[in-house]
mmCIF file of C-alpha atoms in Angstrom:
data_model
loop_
_atom_site.group_PDB
_atom_site.id
_atom_site.type_symbol
_atom_site.label_atom_id
_atom_site.label_comp_id
_atom_site.label_asym_id
_atom_site.label_seq_id
_atom_site.Cartn_x
_atom_site.Cartn_y
_atom_site.Cartn_z
ATOM 1 C CA MET A 49 -26.910 -27.008 -16.238
ATOM 2 C CA SER A 50 -23.384 -28.275 -16.768
ATOM 3 C CA VAL A 51 -22.905 -25.718 -19.533
ATOM 4 C CA LEU A 52 -23.975 -22.999 -17.135
ATOM 5 C CA ALA A 53 -21.623 -24.330 -14.440
ATOM 6 C CA SER A 54 -18.694 -24.417 -16.848
ATOM 7 C CA ILE A 55 -19.387 -20.918 -17.930
ATOM 8 C CA ALA A 56 -19.371 -19.752 -14.298
ATOM 9 C CA ASP A 57 -16.168 -21.579 -13.715
ATOM 10 C CA VAL A 58 -14.560 -19.806 -16.688
ATOM 11 C CA VAL A 59 -15.719 -16.440 -15.436
ATOM 12 C CA ALA A 60 -14.438 -17.222 -11.943
ATOM 13 C CA ALA A 61 -11.062 -18.317 -13.217
ATOM 14 C CA ALA A 62 -10.749 -15.154 -15.330
ATOM 15 C CA CYS A 63 -11.514 -13.030 -12.271
ATOM 16 C CA LEU A 64 -8.958 -14.898 -10.130
ATOM 17 C CA LEU A 65 -6.278 -14.591 -12.786
ATOM 18 C CA ALA A 66 -6.933 -10.842 -13.261
ATOM 19 C CA GLY A 67 -6.721 -10.259 -9.465
ATOM 20 C CA ALA A 68 -3.465 -12.226 -9.301
ATOM 21 C CA PHE A 69 -1.998 -10.273 -12.204
ATOM 22 C CA LEU A 70 -2.912 -6.984 -10.441
ATOM 23 C CA CYS A 71 -1.041 -8.271 -7.392
ATOM 24 C CA LEU A 72 2.032 -8.855 -9.602
ATOM 25 C CA THR A 73 1.790 -5.271 -11.086
ATOM 26 C CA ALA A 74 1.609 -3.975 -7.528
ATOM 27 C CA GLY A 75 4.881 -5.705 -6.648
ATOM 28 C CA VAL A 76 6.607 -4.435 -9.777
ATOM 29 C CA GLY A 77 5.403 -0.927 -9.005
ATOM 30 C CA LEU A 78 6.580 -1.167 -5.439
ATOM 31 C CA VAL A 79 10.104 -2.079 -6.545
ATOM 32 C CA ARG A 80 10.439 0.355 -9.430
ATOM 33 C CA PHE A 81 8.769 3.606 -8.276
ATOM 34 C CA PRO A 82 10.777 6.410 -6.751
ATOM 35 C CA ASP A 83 9.056 7.561 -3.540
ATOM 36 C CA VAL A 84 6.410 6.753 -0.976
ATOM 37 C CA LEU A 85 3.489 8.311 -2.784
ATOM 38 C CA SER A 86 3.989 6.606 -6.115
ATOM 39 C CA ARG A 87 4.772 3.288 -4.398
ATOM 40 C CA MET A 88 1.565 3.600 -2.516
ATOM 41 C CA HIS A 89 -0.257 4.380 -5.779
ATOM 42 C CA ALA A 90 1.050 1.142 -7.205
ATOM 43 C CA GLY A 91 0.604 -0.877 -3.976
ATOM 44 C CA THR A 92 -3.006 -0.064 -3.482
ATOM 45 C CA LYS A 93 -3.992 -1.570 -6.845
ATOM 46 C CA PRO A 94 -4.532 -5.123 -5.574
ATOM 47 C CA GLN A 95 -6.106 -3.648 -2.395
ATOM 48 C CA VAL A 96 -9.177 -2.346 -4.393
ATOM 49 C CA LEU A 97 -9.558 -3.882 -7.856
ATOM 50 C CA GLY A 98 -7.559 -7.005 -7.305
ATOM 51 C CA VAL A 99 -9.317 -7.910 -4.058
ATOM 52 C CA LEU A 100 -12.633 -7.107 -5.600
ATOM 53 C CA LEU A 101 -11.924 -9.413 -8.561
ATOM 54 C CA VAL A 102 -10.647 -12.196 -6.400
ATOM 55 C CA MET A 103 -13.724 -11.895 -4.130
ATOM 56 C CA VAL A 104 -16.053 -12.047 -7.111
ATOM 57 C CA GLY A 105 -14.273 -15.129 -8.375
ATOM 58 C CA GLY A 106 -14.472 -16.762 -4.903
ATOM 59 C CA ALA A 107 -18.155 -15.843 -4.563
ATOM 60 C CA ILE A 108 -18.862 -17.475 -7.949
ATOM 61 C CA ARG A 109 -16.885 -20.680 -7.032
ATOM 62 C CA LEU A 110 -17.932 -21.120 -3.385
ATOM 63 C CA HIS A 111 -21.238 -22.670 -2.496
ATOM 64 C CA GLY A 112 -23.201 -21.377 0.463
ATOM 65 C CA LEU A 113 -24.502 -17.998 1.486
ATOM 66 C CA ALA A 114 -22.177 -17.604 4.508
ATOM 67 C CA ALA A 115 -18.922 -17.684 2.501
ATOM 68 C CA THR A 116 -20.426 -15.235 -0.135
ATOM 69 C CA TRP A 117 -21.413 -12.747 2.545
ATOM 70 C CA MET A 118 -18.092 -12.975 4.219
ATOM 71 C CA LEU A 119 -16.273 -12.327 0.933
ATOM 72 C CA LEU A 120 -18.573 -9.341 0.399
ATOM 73 C CA LEU A 121 -17.622 -8.106 3.859
ATOM 74 C CA VAL A 122 -13.873 -8.342 3.034
ATOM 75 C CA ALA A 123 -14.491 -6.375 -0.210
ATOM 76 C CA ALA A 124 -16.402 -3.707 1.693
ATOM 77 C CA PHE A 125 -13.706 -3.502 4.358
ATOM 78 C CA GLN A 126 -11.066 -2.924 1.705
ATOM 79 C CA LEU A 127 -13.106 -0.238 -0.005
ATOM 80 C CA LEU A 128 -13.688 1.539 3.309
ATOM 81 C CA THR A 129 -10.170 1.201 4.836
ATOM 82 C CA ALA A 130 -7.905 1.735 1.796
ATOM 83 C CA PRO A 131 -8.592 5.504 1.447
ATOM 84 C CA VAL A 132 -8.228 6.050 5.218
ATOM 85 C CA SER A 133 -4.819 4.406 5.492
ATOM 86 C CA ALA A 134 -3.605 5.909 2.186
ATOM 87 C CA HIS A 135 -4.532 9.364 3.404
ATOM 88 C CA MET A 136 -2.735 8.952 6.722
ATOM 89 C CA ILE A 137 0.425 7.441 5.153
ATOM 90 C CA SER A 138 0.666 10.134 2.504
ATOM 91 C CA ARG A 139 0.088 12.923 4.928
ATOM 92 C CA VAL A 140 2.839 11.725 7.224
ATOM 93 C CA ALA A 141 5.022 11.035 4.161
ATOM 94 C CA TYR A 142 4.692 14.663 3.025
ATOM 95 C CA ARG A 143 5.403 16.112 6.505
ATOM 96 C CA ARG A 144 8.406 13.900 7.056
ATOM 97 C CA ARG A 145 9.671 14.876 3.600
ATOM 98 C CA HIS A 146 9.674 11.390 2.197
ATOM 99 C CA VAL A 147 8.063 12.701 -1.035
ATOM 100 C CA ARG A 148 10.255 13.456 -4.039
ATOM 101 C CA ARG A 149 9.042 16.942 -4.385
ATOM 102 C CA ASP A 150 11.188 17.607 -7.370
ATOM 103 C CA LEU A 151 9.096 15.117 -9.304
ATOM 104 C CA LEU A 152 5.745 16.756 -8.374
ATOM 105 C CA LEU A 153 4.051 18.787 -11.094
ATOM 106 C CA VAL A 154 1.610 20.548 -8.648
ATOM 107 C CA ASP A 155 2.492 21.181 -5.002
ATOM 108 C CA GLU A 156 -0.064 23.296 -3.262
ATOM 109 C CA LEU A 157 1.766 23.150 0.054
ATOM 110 C CA ARG A 158 4.764 25.116 -1.225
ATOM 111 C CA ASP A 159 4.848 28.634 -2.666
ATOM 112 C CA ALA A 160 6.245 29.698 -5.992
ATOM 113 C CA GLU A 161 9.859 29.951 -4.830
ATOM 114 C CA GLY A 162 9.828 26.414 -3.467
ATOM 115 C CA ARG A 163 9.603 27.289 0.215
ATOM 116 C CA ASP A 164 7.240 25.434 2.474
ATOM 117 C CA SER A 165 4.249 27.576 2.904
ATOM 118 C CA VAL A 166 2.146 25.487 5.379
ATOM 119 C CA TYR A 167 4.365 22.824 6.993
ATOM 120 C CA ARG A 168 7.862 23.105 8.245
ATOM 121 C CA GLY A 169 8.331 19.320 8.185
ATOM 122 C CA ASP A 170 9.232 18.478 11.812
ATOM 123 C CA GLU A 171 5.897 18.943 13.584
ATOM 124 C CA PRO A 172 3.756 16.015 14.793
ATOM 125 C CA ALA A 173 1.382 14.572 12.209
ATOM 126 C CA ASP A 174 -1.720 15.563 14.158
ATOM 127 C CA ALA A 175 -0.759 19.183 14.487
ATOM 128 C CA GLY A 176 -2.716 21.709 12.495
ATOM 129 C CA PRO A 177 -1.197 23.920 9.831
ATOM 130 C CA GLN A 178 1.106 26.495 11.394
ATOM 131 C CA LEU A 179 0.557 29.697 9.500
ATOM 132 C CA SER A 180 3.169 32.203 10.469
ATOM 133 C CA MET B 58 -8.491 -25.655 -12.603
ATOM 134 C CA THR B 59 -5.082 -26.924 -11.595
ATOM 135 C CA VAL B 60 -3.473 -24.868 -14.382
ATOM 136 C CA VAL B 61 -5.402 -21.826 -13.182
ATOM 137 C CA ALA B 62 -4.333 -22.430 -9.594
ATOM 138 C CA VAL B 63 -0.594 -22.767 -10.589
ATOM 139 C CA ILE B 64 -0.706 -19.602 -12.747
ATOM 140 C CA ALA B 65 -2.571 -17.530 -10.242
ATOM 141 C CA GLN B 66 -0.367 -18.606 -7.255
ATOM 142 C CA ALA B 67 2.735 -17.978 -9.337
ATOM 143 C CA LEU B 68 1.553 -14.418 -10.066
ATOM 144 C CA LEU B 69 0.629 -13.818 -6.468
ATOM 145 C CA GLY B 70 3.908 -15.274 -5.242
ATOM 146 C CA SER B 71 6.117 -13.173 -7.485
ATOM 147 C CA GLY B 72 4.060 -10.063 -6.458
ATOM 148 C CA ALA B 73 4.662 -11.045 -2.781
ATOM 149 C CA LEU B 74 8.376 -11.531 -3.379
ATOM 150 C CA LEU B 75 8.706 -8.071 -5.021
ATOM 151 C CA ALA B 76 6.849 -6.587 -2.029
ATOM 152 C CA LEU B 77 9.324 -8.384 0.190
ATOM 153 C CA VAL B 78 12.159 -6.776 -1.794
ATOM 154 C CA ARG B 79 10.712 -3.363 -1.090
ATOM 155 C CA LEU B 80 10.204 -4.298 2.548
ATOM 156 C CA ALA B 81 13.844 -5.157 2.877
ATOM 157 C CA ARG B 82 15.265 -2.231 0.857
ATOM 158 C CA GLY B 83 12.748 0.539 1.550
ATOM 159 C CA PRO B 84 14.713 3.624 2.724
ATOM 160 C CA SER B 85 12.073 4.907 5.067
ATOM 161 C CA LEU B 86 9.706 3.363 7.579
ATOM 162 C CA LEU B 87 6.712 4.488 5.490
ATOM 163 C CA ASP B 88 7.959 2.537 2.484
ATOM 164 C CA ARG B 89 7.977 -0.573 4.626
ATOM 165 C CA VAL B 90 4.488 0.218 5.872
ATOM 166 C CA VAL B 91 3.217 0.435 2.256
ATOM 167 C CA ALA B 92 5.026 -2.849 1.405
ATOM 168 C CA THR B 93 3.635 -4.650 4.426
ATOM 169 C CA ASP B 94 0.123 -3.419 3.598
ATOM 170 C CA THR B 95 0.512 -4.750 0.041
ATOM 171 C CA LEU B 96 2.037 -8.040 1.309
ATOM 172 C CA LEU B 97 -0.921 -8.686 3.583
ATOM 173 C CA VAL B 98 -3.392 -7.925 0.821
ATOM 174 C CA ILE B 99 -1.527 -10.314 -1.504
ATOM 175 C CA ILE B 100 -1.585 -13.008 1.222
ATOM 176 C CA SER B 101 -5.364 -12.617 1.663
ATOM 177 C CA ALA B 102 -5.839 -12.727 -2.055
ATOM 178 C CA SER B 103 -3.807 -15.961 -2.210
ATOM 179 C CA LEU B 104 -5.965 -17.446 0.542
ATOM 180 C CA ALA B 105 -9.108 -16.404 -1.401
ATOM 181 C CA VAL B 106 -7.739 -17.993 -4.607
ATOM 182 C CA HIS B 107 -6.992 -21.185 -2.722
ATOM 183 C CA ALA B 108 -10.445 -21.220 -1.170
ATOM 184 C CA ALA B 109 -12.132 -20.556 -4.497
ATOM 185 C CA LEU B 110 -10.240 -23.097 -6.553
ATOM 186 C CA SER B 111 -10.571 -25.946 -3.943
ATOM 187 C CA ARG B 112 -14.146 -24.910 -3.134
ATOM 188 C CA ASP B 113 -13.201 -24.937 0.551
ATOM 189 C CA PRO B 114 -14.747 -22.099 2.571
ATOM 190 C CA THR B 115 -12.740 -22.835 5.718
ATOM 191 C CA VAL B 116 -10.186 -20.036 5.338
ATOM 192 C CA VAL B 117 -12.777 -17.341 4.456
ATOM 193 C CA PRO B 118 -13.014 -15.936 7.994
ATOM 194 C CA VAL B 119 -9.248 -15.579 8.024
ATOM 195 C CA LEU B 120 -9.609 -13.099 5.148
ATOM 196 C CA VAL B 121 -11.657 -10.775 7.320
ATOM 197 C CA VAL B 122 -9.066 -10.881 10.088
ATOM 198 C CA VAL B 123 -6.194 -10.301 7.721
ATOM 199 C CA SER B 124 -7.754 -7.344 5.922
ATOM 200 C CA LEU B 125 -8.725 -5.664 9.276
ATOM 201 C CA LEU B 126 -5.226 -6.330 10.661
ATOM 202 C CA ALA B 127 -3.578 -4.753 7.632
ATOM 203 C CA PHE B 128 -5.615 -1.611 8.110
ATOM 204 C CA VAL B 129 -5.070 -1.291 11.837
ATOM 205 C CA GLY B 130 -1.339 -1.940 11.476
ATOM 206 C CA SER B 131 -0.672 0.556 8.746
ATOM 207 C CA VAL B 132 -2.718 3.307 10.439
ATOM 208 C CA SER B 133 -1.139 2.867 13.776
ATOM 209 C CA ILE B 134 2.391 2.856 12.345
ATOM 210 C CA ALA B 135 1.513 5.978 10.333
ATOM 211 C CA ARG B 136 0.371 7.714 13.505
ATOM 212 C CA TYR B 137 3.476 6.598 15.334
ATOM 213 C CA VAL B 138 5.770 7.906 12.675
ATOM 214 C CA GLY B 139 3.780 11.189 12.618
ATOM 215 C CA GLY B 140 3.986 11.556 16.415
ATOM 216 C CA MET B 141 7.729 10.949 16.606
ATOM 217 C CA LEU B 142 9.608 13.956 17.858
ATOM 218 C CA MET B 143 12.789 14.955 16.108
ATOM 219 C CA GLN B 144 15.414 14.761 18.755
ATOM 220 C CA SER B 145 19.070 15.710 18.393
ATOM 221 C CA SER B 146 21.679 13.111 18.741
ATOM 222 C CA THR B 147 23.752 15.276 21.061
ATOM 223 C CA GLY B 148 21.047 14.965 23.765
ATOM 224 C CA ASP B 149 20.775 18.676 24.369
ATOM 225 C CA GLY B 150 17.179 18.698 23.187
ATOM 226 C CA GLY B 151 17.934 21.396 20.661
ATOM 227 C CA ASN B 152 16.206 21.671 17.327
ATOM 228 C CA VAL B 153 17.756 19.385 14.816
ATOM 229 C CA GLY B 154 16.147 21.169 11.890
ATOM 230 C CA LEU B 155 14.316 19.657 9.026
ATOM 231 C CA PRO B 156 14.330 15.881 8.299
ATOM 232 C CA HIS B 157 16.439 14.750 5.347
ATOM 233 C CA ALA B 158 14.264 15.280 2.321
ATOM 234 C CA ALA B 159 13.795 12.484 -0.295
ATOM 235 C CA GLU B 160 14.785 14.714 -3.248
ATOM 236 C CA GLU B 161 17.968 15.754 -1.437
ATOM 237 C CA ARG B 162 18.830 12.106 -0.717
ATOM 238 C CA ALA B 163 18.130 11.134 -4.335
ATOM 239 C CA ALA B 164 20.399 14.002 -5.498
ATOM 240 C CA GLU B 165 23.220 12.810 -3.177
ATOM 241 C CA GLU B 166 22.842 9.233 -4.445
ATOM 242 C CA ARG B 167 23.108 10.548 -7.980
ATOM 243 C CA GLU B 168 26.278 12.469 -7.073
ATOM 244 C CA ALA B 169 27.765 9.423 -5.397
ATOM 245 C CA ARG B 170 27.200 7.249 -8.363
ATOM 246 C CA ARG B 171 28.790 9.735 -10.712
#
């Protein structure tokens, strides 16, 4: 029994340390990356994998069903809400021209000459594409 | 377990400090939104690490609140930024043209540094 408990403790500690390390990589990426999209790419790492690892570690360590279910709820919320907020922020970032478009390899919203084909850049975010 | 707690909180704390650096420096509002989102996630992860290592489930409901708050905050600021109208500084309501693009700003910074 005690061997099993110590194995569970080691697994939980490994999960917690991995989640904390992912949070550190997110901070480094936030400081070093050049524009909003790549910063968001780095910044959402702890949001999905890091929080999942930390929640697994907490669920192993904590006793009681209530705490485990609440940790599962937090992980499910993160999985559901991270794509939504990332989509909204990146959409607004592109339309407000906060994206380093000279660093993009593929940009389907511009034509071959580099002109904006769909968005002018100054319309509200909830406006549809203005095809002229 | 004390060693694990110290190492994990040190990693989380340095990640939070780097997110704060981006929050202070970030050239646009959306950079600050991304940094705030990451900072809240790191805070909730730190609370979860504390709860797990001290076997104390008291702060677990706070995690639910913080994660929902981060989502609502970032989405509402993104919608606010998207709904902002571009107004000219002269007050005549005229079209001020395109916003300053990130690649143009980077090129100007490169020119200024040269």
